[in-house]
PDB file of C-alpha atoms and ligand atoms in Angstrom:
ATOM      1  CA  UNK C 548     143.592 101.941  15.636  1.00  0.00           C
ATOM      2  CA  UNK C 549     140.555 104.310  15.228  1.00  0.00           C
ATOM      3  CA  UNK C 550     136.894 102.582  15.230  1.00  0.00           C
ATOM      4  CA  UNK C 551     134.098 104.357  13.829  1.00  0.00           C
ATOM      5  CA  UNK C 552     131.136 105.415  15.749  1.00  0.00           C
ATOM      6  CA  UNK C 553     128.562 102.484  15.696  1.00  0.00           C
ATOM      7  CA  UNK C 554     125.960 105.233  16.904  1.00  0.00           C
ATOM      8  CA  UNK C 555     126.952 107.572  14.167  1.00  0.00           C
ATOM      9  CA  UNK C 556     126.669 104.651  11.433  1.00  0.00           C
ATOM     10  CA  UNK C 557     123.142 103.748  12.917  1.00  0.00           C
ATOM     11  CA  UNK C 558     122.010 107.458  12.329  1.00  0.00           C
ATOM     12  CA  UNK C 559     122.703 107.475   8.616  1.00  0.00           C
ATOM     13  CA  UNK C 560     120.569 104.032   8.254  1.00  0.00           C
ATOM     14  CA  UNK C 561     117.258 106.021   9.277  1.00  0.00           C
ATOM     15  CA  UNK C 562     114.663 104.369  11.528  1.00  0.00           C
ATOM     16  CA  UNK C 563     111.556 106.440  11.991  1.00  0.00           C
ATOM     17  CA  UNK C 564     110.230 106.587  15.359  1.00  0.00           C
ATOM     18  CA  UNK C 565     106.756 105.760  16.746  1.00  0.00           C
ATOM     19  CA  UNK C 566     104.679 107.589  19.379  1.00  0.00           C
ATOM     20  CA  UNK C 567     102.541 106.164  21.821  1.00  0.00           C
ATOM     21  CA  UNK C 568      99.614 108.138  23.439  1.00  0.00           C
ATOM     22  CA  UNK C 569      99.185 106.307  26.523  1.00  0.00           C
ATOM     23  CA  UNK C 570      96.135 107.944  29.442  1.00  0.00           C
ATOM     24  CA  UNK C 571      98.802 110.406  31.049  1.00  0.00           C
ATOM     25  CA  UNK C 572     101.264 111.070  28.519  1.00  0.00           C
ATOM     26  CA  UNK C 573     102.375 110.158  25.165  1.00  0.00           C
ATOM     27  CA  UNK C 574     105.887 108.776  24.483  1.00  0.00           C
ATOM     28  CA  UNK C 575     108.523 108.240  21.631  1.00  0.00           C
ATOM     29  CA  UNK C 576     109.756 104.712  21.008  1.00  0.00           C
ATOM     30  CA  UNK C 577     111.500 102.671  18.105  1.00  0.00           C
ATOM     31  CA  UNK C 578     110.431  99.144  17.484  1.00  0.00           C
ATOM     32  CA  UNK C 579     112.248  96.743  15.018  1.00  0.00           C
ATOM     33  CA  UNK C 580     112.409  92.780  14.349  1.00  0.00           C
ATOM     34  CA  UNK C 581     108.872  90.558  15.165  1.00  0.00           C
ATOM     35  CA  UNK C 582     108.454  87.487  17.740  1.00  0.00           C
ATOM     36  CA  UNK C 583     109.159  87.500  21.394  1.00  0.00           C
ATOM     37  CA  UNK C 584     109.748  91.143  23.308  1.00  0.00           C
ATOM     38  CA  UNK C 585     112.334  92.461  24.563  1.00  0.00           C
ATOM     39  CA  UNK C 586     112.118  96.385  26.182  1.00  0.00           C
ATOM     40  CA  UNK C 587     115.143  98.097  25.705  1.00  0.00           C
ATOM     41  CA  UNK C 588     115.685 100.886  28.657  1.00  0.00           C
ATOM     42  CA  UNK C 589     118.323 103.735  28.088  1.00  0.00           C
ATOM     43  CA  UNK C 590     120.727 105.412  30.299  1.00  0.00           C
ATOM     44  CA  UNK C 591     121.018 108.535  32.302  1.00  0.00           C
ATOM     45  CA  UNK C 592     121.250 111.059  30.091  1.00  0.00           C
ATOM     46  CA  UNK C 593     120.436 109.661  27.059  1.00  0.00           C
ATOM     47  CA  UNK C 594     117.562 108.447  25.328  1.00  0.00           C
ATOM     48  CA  UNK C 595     115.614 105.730  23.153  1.00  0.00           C
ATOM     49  CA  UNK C 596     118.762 106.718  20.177  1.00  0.00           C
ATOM     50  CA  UNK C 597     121.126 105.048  22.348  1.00  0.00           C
ATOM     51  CA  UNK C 598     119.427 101.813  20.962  1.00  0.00           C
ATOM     52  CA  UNK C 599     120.362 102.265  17.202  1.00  0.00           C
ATOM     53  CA  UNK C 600     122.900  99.955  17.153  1.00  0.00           C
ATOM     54  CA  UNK C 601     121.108  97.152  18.304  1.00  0.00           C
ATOM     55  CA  UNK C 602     117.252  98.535  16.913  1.00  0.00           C
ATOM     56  CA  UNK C 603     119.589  97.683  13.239  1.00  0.00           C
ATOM     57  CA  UNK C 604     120.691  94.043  13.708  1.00  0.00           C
ATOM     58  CA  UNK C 605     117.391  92.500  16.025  1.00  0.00           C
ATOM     59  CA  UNK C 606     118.321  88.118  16.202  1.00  0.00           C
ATOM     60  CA  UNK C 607     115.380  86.924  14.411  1.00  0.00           C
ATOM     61  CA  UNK C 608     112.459  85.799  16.481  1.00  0.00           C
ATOM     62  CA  UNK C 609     112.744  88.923  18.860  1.00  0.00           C
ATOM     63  CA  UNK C 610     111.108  92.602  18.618  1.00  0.00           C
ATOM     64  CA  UNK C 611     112.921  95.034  20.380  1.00  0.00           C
ATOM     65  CA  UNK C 612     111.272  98.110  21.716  1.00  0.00           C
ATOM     66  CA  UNK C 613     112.954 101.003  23.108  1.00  0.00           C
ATOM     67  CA  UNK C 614     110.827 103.810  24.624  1.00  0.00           C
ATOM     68  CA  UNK C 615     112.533 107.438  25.350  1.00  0.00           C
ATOM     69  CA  UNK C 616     112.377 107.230  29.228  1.00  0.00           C
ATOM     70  CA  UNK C 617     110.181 110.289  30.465  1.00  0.00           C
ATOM     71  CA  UNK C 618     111.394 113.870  30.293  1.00  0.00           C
ATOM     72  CA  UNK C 619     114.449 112.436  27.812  1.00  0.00           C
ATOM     73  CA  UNK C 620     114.084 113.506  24.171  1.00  0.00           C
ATOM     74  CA  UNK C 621     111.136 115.437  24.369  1.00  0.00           C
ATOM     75  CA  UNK C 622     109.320 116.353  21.359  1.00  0.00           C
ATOM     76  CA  UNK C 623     107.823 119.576  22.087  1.00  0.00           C
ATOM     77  CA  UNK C 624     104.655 121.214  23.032  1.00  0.00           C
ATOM     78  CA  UNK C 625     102.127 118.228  22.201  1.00  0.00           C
ATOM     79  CA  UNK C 626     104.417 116.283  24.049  1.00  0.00           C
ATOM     80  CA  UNK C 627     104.872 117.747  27.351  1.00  0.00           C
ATOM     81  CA  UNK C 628     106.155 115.207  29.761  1.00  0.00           C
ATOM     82  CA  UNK C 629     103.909 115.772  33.202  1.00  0.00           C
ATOM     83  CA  UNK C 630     105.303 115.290  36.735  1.00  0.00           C
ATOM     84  CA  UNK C 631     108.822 115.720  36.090  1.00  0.00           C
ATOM     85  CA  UNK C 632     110.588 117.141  39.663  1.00  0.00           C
ATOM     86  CA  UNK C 633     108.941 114.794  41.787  1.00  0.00           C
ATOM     87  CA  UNK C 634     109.400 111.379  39.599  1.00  0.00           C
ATOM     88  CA  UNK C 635     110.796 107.936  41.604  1.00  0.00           C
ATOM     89  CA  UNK C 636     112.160 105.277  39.693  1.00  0.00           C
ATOM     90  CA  UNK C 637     108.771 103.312  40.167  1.00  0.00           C
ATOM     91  CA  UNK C 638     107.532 105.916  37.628  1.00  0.00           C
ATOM     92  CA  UNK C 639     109.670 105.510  34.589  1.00  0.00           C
ATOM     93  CA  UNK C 640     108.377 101.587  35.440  1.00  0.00           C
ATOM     94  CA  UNK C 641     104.927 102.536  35.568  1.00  0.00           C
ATOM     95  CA  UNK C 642     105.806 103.989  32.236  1.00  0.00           C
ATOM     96  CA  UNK C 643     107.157 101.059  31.147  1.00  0.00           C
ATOM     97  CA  UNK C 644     104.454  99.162  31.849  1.00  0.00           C
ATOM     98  CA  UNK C 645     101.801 101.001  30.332  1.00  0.00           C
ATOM     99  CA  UNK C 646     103.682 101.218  27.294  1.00  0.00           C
ATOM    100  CA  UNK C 647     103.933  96.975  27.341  1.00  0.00           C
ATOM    101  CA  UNK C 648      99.930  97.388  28.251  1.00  0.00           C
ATOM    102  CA  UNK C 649      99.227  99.967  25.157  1.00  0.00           C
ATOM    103  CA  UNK C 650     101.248  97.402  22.770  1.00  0.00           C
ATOM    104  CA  UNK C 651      99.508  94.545  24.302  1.00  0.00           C
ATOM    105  CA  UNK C 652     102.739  92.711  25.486  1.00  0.00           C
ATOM    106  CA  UNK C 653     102.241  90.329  28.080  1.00  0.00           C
ATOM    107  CA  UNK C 654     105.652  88.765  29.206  1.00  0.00           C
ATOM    108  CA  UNK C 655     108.644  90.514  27.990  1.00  0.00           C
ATOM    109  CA  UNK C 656     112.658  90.650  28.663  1.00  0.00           C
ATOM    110  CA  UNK C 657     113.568  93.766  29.981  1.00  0.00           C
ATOM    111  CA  UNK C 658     116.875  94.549  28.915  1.00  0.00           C
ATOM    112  CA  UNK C 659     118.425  98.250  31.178  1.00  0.00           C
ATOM    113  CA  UNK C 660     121.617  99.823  31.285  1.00  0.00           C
ATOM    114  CA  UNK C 661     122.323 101.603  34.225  1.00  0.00           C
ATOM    115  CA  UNK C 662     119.944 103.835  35.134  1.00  0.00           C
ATOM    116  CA  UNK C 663     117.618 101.660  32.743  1.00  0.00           C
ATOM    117  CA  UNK C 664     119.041  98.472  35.156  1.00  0.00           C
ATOM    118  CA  UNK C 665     117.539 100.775  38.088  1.00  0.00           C
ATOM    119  CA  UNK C 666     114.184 100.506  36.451  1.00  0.00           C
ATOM    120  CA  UNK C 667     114.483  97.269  35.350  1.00  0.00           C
ATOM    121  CA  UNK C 668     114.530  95.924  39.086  1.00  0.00           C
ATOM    122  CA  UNK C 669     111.344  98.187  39.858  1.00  0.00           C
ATOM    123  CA  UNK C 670     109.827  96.659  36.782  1.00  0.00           C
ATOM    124  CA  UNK C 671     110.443  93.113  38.992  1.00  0.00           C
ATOM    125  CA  UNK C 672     109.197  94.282  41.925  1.00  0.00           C
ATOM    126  CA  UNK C 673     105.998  96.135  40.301  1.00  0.00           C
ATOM    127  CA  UNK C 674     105.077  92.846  38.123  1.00  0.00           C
ATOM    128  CA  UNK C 675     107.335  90.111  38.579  1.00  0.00           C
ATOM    129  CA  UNK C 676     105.254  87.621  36.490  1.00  0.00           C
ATOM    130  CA  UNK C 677     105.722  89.467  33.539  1.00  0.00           C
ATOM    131  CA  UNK C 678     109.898  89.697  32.880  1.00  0.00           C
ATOM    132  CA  UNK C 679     110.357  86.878  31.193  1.00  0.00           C
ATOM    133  CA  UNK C 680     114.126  87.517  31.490  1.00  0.00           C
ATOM    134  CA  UNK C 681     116.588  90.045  32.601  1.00  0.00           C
ATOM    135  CA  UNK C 682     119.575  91.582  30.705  1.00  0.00           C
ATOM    136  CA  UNK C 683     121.332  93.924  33.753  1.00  0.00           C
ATOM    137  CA  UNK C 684     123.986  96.076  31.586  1.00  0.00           C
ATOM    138  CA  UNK C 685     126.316  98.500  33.259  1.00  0.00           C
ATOM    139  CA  UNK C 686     124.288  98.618  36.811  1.00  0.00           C
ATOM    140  CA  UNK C 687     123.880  97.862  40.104  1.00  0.00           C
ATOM    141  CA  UNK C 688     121.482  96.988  42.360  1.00  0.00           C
ATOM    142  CA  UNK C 689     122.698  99.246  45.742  1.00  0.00           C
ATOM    143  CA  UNK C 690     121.460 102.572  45.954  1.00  0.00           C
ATOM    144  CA  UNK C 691     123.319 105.972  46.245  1.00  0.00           C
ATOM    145  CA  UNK C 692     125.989 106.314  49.192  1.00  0.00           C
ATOM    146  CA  UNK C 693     125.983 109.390  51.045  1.00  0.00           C
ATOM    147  CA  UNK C 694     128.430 110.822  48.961  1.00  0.00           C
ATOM    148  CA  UNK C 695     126.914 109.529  45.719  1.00  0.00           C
ATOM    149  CA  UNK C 696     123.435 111.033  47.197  1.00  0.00           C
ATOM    150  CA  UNK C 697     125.917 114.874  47.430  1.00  0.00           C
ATOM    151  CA  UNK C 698     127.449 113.842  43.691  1.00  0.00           C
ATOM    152  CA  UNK C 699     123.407 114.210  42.485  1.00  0.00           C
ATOM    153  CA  UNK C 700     122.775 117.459  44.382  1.00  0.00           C
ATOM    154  CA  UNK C 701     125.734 119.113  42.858  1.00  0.00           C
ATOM    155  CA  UNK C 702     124.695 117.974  39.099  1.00  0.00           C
ATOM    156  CA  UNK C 703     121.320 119.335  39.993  1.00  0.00           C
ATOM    157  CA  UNK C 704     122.687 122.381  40.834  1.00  0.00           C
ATOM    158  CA  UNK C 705     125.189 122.425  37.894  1.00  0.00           C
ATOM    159  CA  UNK C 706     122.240 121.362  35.193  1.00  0.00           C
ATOM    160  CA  UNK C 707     120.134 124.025  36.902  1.00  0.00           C
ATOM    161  CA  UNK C 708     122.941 126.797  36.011  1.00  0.00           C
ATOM    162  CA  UNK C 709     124.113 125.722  33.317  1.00  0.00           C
ATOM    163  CA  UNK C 710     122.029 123.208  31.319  1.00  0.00           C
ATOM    164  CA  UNK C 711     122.393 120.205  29.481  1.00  0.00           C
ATOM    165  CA  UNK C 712     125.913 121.797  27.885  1.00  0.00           C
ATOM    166  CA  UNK C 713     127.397 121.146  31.483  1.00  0.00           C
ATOM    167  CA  UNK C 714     126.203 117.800  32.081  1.00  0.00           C
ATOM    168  CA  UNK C 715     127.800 116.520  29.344  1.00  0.00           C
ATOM    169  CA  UNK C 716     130.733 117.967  29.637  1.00  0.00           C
ATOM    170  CA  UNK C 717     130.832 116.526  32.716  1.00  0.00           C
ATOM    171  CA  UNK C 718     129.381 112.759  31.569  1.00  0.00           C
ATOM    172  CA  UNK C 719     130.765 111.810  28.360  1.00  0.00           C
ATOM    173  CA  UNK C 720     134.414 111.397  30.262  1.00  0.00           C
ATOM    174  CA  UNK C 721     133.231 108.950  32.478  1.00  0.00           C
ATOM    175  CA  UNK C 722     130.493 107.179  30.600  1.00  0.00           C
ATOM    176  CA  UNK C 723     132.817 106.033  27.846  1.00  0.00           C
ATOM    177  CA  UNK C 724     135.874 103.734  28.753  1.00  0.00           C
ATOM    178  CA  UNK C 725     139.226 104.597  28.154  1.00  0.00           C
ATOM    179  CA  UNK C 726     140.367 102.745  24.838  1.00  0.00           C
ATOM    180  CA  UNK C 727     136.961 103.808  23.692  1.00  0.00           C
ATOM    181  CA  UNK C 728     138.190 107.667  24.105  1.00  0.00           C
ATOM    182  CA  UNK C 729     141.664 107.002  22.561  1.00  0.00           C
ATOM    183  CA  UNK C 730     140.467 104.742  19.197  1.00  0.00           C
ATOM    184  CA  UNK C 731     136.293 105.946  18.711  1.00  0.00           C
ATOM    185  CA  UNK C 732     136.482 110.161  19.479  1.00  0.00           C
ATOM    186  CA  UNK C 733     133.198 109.716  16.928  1.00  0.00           C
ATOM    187  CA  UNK C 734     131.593 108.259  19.730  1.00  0.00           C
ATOM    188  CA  UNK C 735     132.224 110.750  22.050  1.00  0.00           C
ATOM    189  CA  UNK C 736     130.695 113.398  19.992  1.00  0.00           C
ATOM    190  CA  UNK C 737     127.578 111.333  19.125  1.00  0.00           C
ATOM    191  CA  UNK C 738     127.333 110.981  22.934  1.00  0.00           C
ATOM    192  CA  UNK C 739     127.480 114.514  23.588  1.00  0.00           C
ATOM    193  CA  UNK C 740     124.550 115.184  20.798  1.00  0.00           C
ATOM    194  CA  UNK C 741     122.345 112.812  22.791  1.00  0.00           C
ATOM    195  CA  UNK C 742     122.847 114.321  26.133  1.00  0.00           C
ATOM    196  CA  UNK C 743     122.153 117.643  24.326  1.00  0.00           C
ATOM    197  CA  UNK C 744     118.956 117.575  22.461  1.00  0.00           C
ATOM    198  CA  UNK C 745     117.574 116.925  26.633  1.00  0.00           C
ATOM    199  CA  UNK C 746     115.808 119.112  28.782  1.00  0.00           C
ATOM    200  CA  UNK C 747     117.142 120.893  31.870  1.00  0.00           C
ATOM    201  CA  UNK C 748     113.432 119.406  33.750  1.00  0.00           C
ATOM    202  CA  UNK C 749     114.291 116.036  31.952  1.00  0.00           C
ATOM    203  CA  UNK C 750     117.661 115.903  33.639  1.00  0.00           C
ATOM    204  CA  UNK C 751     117.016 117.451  36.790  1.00  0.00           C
ATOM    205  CA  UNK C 752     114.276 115.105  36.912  1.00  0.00           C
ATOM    206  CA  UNK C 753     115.906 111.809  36.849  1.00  0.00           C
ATOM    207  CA  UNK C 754     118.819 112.900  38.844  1.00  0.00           C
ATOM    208  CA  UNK C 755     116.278 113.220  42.070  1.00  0.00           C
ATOM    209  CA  UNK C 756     114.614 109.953  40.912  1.00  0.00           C
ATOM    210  CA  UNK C 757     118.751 108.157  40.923  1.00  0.00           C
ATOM    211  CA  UNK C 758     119.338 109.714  44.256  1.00  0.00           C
ATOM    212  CA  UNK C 759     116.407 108.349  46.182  1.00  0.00           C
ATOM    213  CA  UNK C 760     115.908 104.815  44.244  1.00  0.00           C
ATOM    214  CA  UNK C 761     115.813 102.107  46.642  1.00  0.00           C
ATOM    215  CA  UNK C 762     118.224  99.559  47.073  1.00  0.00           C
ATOM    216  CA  UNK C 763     117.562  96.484  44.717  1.00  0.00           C
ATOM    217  CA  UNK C 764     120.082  93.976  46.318  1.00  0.00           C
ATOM    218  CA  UNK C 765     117.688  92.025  49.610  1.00  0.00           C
ATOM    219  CA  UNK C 766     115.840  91.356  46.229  1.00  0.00           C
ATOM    220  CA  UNK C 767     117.969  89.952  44.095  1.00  0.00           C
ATOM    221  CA  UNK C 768     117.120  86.187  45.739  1.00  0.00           C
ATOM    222  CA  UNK C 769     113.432  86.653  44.448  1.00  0.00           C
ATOM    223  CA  UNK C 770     114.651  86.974  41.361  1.00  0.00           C
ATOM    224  CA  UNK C 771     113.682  83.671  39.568  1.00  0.00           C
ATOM    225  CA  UNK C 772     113.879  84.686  35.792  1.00  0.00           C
ATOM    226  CA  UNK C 773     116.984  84.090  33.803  1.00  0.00           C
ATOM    227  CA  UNK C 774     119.467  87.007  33.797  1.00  0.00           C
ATOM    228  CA  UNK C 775     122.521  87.987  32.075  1.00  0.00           C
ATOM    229  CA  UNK C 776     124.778  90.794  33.769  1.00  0.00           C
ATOM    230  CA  UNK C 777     127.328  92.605  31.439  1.00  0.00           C
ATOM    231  CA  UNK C 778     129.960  95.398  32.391  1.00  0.00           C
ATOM    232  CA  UNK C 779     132.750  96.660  30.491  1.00  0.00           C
ATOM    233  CA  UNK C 780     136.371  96.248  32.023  1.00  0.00           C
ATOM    234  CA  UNK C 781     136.519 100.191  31.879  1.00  0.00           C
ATOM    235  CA  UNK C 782     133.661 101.171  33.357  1.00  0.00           C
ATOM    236  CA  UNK C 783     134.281 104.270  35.430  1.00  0.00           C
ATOM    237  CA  UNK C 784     130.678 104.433  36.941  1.00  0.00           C
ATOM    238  CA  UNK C 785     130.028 101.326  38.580  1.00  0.00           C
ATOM    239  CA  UNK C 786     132.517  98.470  39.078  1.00  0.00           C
ATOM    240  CA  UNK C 787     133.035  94.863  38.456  1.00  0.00           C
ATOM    241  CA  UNK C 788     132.429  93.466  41.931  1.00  0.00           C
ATOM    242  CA  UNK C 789     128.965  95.446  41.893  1.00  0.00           C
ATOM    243  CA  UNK C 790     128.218  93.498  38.467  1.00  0.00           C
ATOM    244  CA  UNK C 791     129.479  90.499  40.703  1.00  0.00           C
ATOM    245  CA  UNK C 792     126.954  91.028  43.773  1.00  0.00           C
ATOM    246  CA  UNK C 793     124.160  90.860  41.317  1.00  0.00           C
ATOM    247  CA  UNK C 794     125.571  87.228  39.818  1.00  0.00           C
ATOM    248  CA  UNK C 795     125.857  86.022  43.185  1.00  0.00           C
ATOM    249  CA  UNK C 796     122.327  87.316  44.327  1.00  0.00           C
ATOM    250  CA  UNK C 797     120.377  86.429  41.481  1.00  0.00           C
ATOM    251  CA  UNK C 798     119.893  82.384  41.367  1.00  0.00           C
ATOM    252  CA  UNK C 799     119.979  81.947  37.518  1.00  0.00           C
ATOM    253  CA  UNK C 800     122.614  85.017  36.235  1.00  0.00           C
ATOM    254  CA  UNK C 801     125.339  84.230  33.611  1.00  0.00           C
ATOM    255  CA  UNK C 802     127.983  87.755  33.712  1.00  0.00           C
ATOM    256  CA  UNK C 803     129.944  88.616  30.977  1.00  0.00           C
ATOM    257  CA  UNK C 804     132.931  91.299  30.826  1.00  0.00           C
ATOM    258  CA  UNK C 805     133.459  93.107  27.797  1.00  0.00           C
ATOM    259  CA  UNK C 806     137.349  93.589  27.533  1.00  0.00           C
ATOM    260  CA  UNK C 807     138.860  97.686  26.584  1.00  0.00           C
ATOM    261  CA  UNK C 808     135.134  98.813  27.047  1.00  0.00           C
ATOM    262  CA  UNK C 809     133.680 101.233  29.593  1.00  0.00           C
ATOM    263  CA  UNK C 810     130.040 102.542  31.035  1.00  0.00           C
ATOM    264  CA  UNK C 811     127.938 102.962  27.465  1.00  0.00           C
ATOM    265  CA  UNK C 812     128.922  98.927  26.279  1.00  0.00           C
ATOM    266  CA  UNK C 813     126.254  98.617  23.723  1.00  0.00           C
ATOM    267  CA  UNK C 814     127.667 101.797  21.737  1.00  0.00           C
ATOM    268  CA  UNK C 815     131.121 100.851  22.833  1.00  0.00           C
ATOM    269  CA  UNK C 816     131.448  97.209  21.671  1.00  0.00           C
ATOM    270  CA  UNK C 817     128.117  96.476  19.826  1.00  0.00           C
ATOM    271  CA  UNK C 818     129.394  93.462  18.291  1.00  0.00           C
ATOM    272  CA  UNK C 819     130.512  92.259  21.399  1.00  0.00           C
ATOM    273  CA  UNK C 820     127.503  93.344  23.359  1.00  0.00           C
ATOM    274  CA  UNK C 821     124.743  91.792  20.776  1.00  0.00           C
ATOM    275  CA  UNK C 822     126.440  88.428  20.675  1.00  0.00           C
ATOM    276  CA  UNK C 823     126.277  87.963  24.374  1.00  0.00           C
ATOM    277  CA  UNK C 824     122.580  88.925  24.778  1.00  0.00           C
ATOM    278  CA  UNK C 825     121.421  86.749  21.237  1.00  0.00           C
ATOM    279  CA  UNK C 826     122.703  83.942  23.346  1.00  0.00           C
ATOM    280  CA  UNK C 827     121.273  84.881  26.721  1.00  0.00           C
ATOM    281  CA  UNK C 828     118.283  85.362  24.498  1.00  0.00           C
ATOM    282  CA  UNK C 829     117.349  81.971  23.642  1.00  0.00           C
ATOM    283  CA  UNK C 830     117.489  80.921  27.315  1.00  0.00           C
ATOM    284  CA  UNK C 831     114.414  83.855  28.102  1.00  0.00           C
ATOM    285  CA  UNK C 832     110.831  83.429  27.335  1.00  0.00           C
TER     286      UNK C 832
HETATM  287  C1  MLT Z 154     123.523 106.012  33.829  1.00  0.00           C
HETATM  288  O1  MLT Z 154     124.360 105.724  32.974  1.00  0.00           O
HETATM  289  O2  MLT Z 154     122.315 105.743  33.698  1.00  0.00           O
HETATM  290  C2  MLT Z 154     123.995 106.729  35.061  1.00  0.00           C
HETATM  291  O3  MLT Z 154     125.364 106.907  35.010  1.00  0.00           O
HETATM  292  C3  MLT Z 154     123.587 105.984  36.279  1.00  0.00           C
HETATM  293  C4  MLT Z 154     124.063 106.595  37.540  1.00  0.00           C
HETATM  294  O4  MLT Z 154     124.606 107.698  37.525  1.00  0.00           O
HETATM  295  O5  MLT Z 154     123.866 105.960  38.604  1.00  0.00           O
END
């Protein structure tokens, strides 16, 4: 049975995007819904679009927010995005938080998949008393092996020769499961657009900030916020017993598997996906 692309149907309902001049650089960022935040961090190499689906159908009593992480989605010359080649994971949370600071949000959920999950722990390291909850989607807390550390350096090298064309060719294989390849090819193609409309820098960029991000597990136990882990049962990129670590380590974590679904769950499943973090939802804040 073929699905249709829940990214595709997001892009014909329209949502017009905001910008944010913070002190050192100004940003791109959808917000929907009103109440209690929630920040909504994308995944390598996408940006703030991967959110449609779930910027369309906020539970009431929530405002989702979903800033383009920097270097992804840049808009040009009044945009320029400074520092990118030397950028650490602590930055795209410093990022973070001055965008919560310029939109005057105190406590928020912070809600990352993958490398958005990456950040998500730096964000709870930087300024624990502010994540008011945790949604942990398609991540891990470890950091690169040795031979995930040489997997970076050669897609620097390839992005560097070849662009963002290359990178997705080589991406959109393994960030979408395997039933989602077979029944939603839509998908696929709107995947490919977002890796696309990136920068070389942009990419090149975060892949240096992936390699050298520190490993998140000793502090999972300080985690005392409410968190919900979910992972799809294809997920190519990171596996179900690293989703499982982070239940065990973090004291108050609830995991859910999406069945037939791989790496990008929220575009994948977004029916399935939204219902488990609405419930997780009332139990933050
Ligand atoms: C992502 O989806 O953000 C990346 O696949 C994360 C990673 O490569 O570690």
């Amino acid at each position: 049975m073929r699905r249709g692309s829940s990214v595709e149907a997001a892009y014909n309902r329209r949502m017009k995007a905001n910008v944010a001049h913070l002190a050192h650089r100004s940003l791109r960022y959808f917000e929907s819904g009103g109440g209690r935040p929630v920040l909504l961090l994308h995944a390598f190499p996408l940006s703030a679009d991967q959110w449609l689906p779930q910027l369309h159908r906020v539970p009431v009593g929530f405002r989702f927010v979903a800033p383009d992480l920097r270097g992804f989605r840049g808009m040009g010359a009044a945009f320029e995005d400074p520092g990118l080649g030397s950028l650490s994971i602590d930055d795209y949370a410093q990022d973070a938080l001055a965008l919560a600071a310029h939109l005057d949000l105190d406590r928020f959920v912070v809600c990352g998949l993958s490398m958005g999950g990456y950040i998500a722990f730096a964000l709870h390291r930087l300024a624990p008393g502010r994540i008011a909850g945790l949604i942990l989607s398609n991540t891990r807390a470890g950091a690169d092996s040795a031979e995930g550390r040489a997997g970076r350096e050669r897609m620097i090298e390839l992005a560097r020769q070849e662009g963002p064309e290359a990178i997705a060719r080589e991406m959109v294989p393994r960030l979408l499961g395997e039933t989602t390849r077979r029944e939603q090819p839509d998908l696929a193609d709107a995947v490919r657009r977002l890796i696309l409309v990136n920068s070389t820098d942009g990419i090149v960029s975060a892949l240096g900030a992936l390699k050298a991000r520190p490993d998140s597990t000793p502090g999972l136990g300080a985690i005392d916020c409410p968190a919900l882990i979910i992972t799809g049962s294809e997920d190519a990129i990171i596996s179900l017993a690293e989703a499982e670590t982070m239940q065990r380590g973090i004291r108050n974590a609830s995991l859910v598997v999406l069945p037939k679904v791989g790496h990008l769950s929220n575009l994948e499943a977004p029916v399935g996906w939204s219902k488990a973090v609405d419930a997780a939802l009332t139990r933050m804040i």
